[in-house]
mmCIF file of C-alpha atoms in Angstrom:
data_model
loop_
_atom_site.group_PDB
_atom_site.id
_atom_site.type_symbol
_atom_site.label_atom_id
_atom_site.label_comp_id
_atom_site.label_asym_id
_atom_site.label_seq_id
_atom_site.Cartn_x
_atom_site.Cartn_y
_atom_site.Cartn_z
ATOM 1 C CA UNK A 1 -0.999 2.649 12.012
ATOM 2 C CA UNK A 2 0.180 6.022 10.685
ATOM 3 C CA UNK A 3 -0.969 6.992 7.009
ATOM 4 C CA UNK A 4 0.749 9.797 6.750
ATOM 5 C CA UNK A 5 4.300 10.582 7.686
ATOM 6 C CA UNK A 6 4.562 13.875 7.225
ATOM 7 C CA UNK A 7 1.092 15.168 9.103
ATOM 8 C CA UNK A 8 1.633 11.369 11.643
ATOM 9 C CA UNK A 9 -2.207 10.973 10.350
ATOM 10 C CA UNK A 10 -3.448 7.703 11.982
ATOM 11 C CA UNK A 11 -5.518 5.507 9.980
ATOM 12 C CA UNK A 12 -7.765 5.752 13.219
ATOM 13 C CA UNK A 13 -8.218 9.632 12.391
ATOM 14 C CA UNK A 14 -8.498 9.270 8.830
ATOM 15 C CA UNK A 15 -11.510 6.675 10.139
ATOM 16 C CA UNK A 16 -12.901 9.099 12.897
ATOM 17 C CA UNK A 17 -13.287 11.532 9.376
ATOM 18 C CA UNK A 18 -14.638 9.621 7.380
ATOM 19 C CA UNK A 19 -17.305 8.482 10.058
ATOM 20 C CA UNK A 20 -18.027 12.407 10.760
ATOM 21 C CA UNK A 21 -18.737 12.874 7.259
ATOM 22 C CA UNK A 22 -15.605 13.085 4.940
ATOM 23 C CA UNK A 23 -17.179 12.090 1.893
ATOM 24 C CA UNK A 24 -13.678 13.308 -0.727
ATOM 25 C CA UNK A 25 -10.458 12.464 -0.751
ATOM 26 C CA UNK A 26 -10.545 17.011 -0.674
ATOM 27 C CA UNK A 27 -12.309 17.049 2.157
ATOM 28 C CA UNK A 28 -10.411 13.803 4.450
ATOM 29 C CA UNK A 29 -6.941 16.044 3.165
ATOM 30 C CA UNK A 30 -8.548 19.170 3.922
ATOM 31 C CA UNK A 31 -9.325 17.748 7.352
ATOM 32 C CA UNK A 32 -6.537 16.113 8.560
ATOM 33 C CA UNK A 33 -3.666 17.836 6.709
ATOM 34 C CA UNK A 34 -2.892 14.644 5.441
ATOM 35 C CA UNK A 35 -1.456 14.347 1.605
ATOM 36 C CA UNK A 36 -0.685 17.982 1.625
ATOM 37 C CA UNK A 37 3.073 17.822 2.074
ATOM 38 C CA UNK A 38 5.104 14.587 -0.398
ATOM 39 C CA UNK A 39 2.089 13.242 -1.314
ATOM 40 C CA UNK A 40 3.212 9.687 -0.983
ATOM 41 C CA UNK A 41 0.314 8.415 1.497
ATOM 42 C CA UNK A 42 -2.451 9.701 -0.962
ATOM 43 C CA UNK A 43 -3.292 6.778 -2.579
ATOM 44 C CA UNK A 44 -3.996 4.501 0.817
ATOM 45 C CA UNK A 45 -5.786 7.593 1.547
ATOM 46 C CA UNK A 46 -7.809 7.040 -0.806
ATOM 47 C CA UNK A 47 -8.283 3.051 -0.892
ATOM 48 C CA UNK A 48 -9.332 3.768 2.926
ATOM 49 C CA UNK A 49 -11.722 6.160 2.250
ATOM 50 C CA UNK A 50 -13.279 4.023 -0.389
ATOM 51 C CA UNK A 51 -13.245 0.845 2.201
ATOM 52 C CA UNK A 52 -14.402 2.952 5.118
ATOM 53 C CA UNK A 53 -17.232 4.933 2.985
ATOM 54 C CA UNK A 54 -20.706 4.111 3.949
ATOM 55 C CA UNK A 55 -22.482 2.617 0.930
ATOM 56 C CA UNK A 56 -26.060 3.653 0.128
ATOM 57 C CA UNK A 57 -28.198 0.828 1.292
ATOM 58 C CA UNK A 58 -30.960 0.037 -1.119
ATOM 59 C CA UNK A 59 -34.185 -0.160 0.471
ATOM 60 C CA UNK A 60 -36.192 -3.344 -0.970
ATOM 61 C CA UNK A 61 -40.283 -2.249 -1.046
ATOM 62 C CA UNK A 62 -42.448 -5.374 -1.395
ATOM 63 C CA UNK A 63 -45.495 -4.525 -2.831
ATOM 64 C CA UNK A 64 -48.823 -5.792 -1.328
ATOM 65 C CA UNK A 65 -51.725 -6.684 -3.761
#
């Protein structure tokens, strides 16, 4: 699915980005030249890099007495 029009940014791209590090909605536009131009695509932008974002896992220690 294109994301953005005006750059024909693929939601697979934005994806490939985000998995290589893009941690900003800066740095995915900065990247793929996407939201640059009208502007009108940054908000999925932005919902996909929020959904596609690895979360910090949060490590559970047991403690042994």
């Amino acid at each position: 699915m294109i994301v953005c029009q005006c750059k024909r940014v693929t939601d697979r791209k934005v994806a490939s980005c985000v998995s290589k590090g893009c941690s900003s909605l800066r740095e995915l536009c900065a990247e793929t030249g996407a939201g640059r131009d009208c502007g009108c695509c940054v908000r999925q932008l932005r919902e996909m890099l929020d959904s596609l974002r690895p979360t910090p896992t949060t490590e559970v220690l047991s403690a042994t007495a």
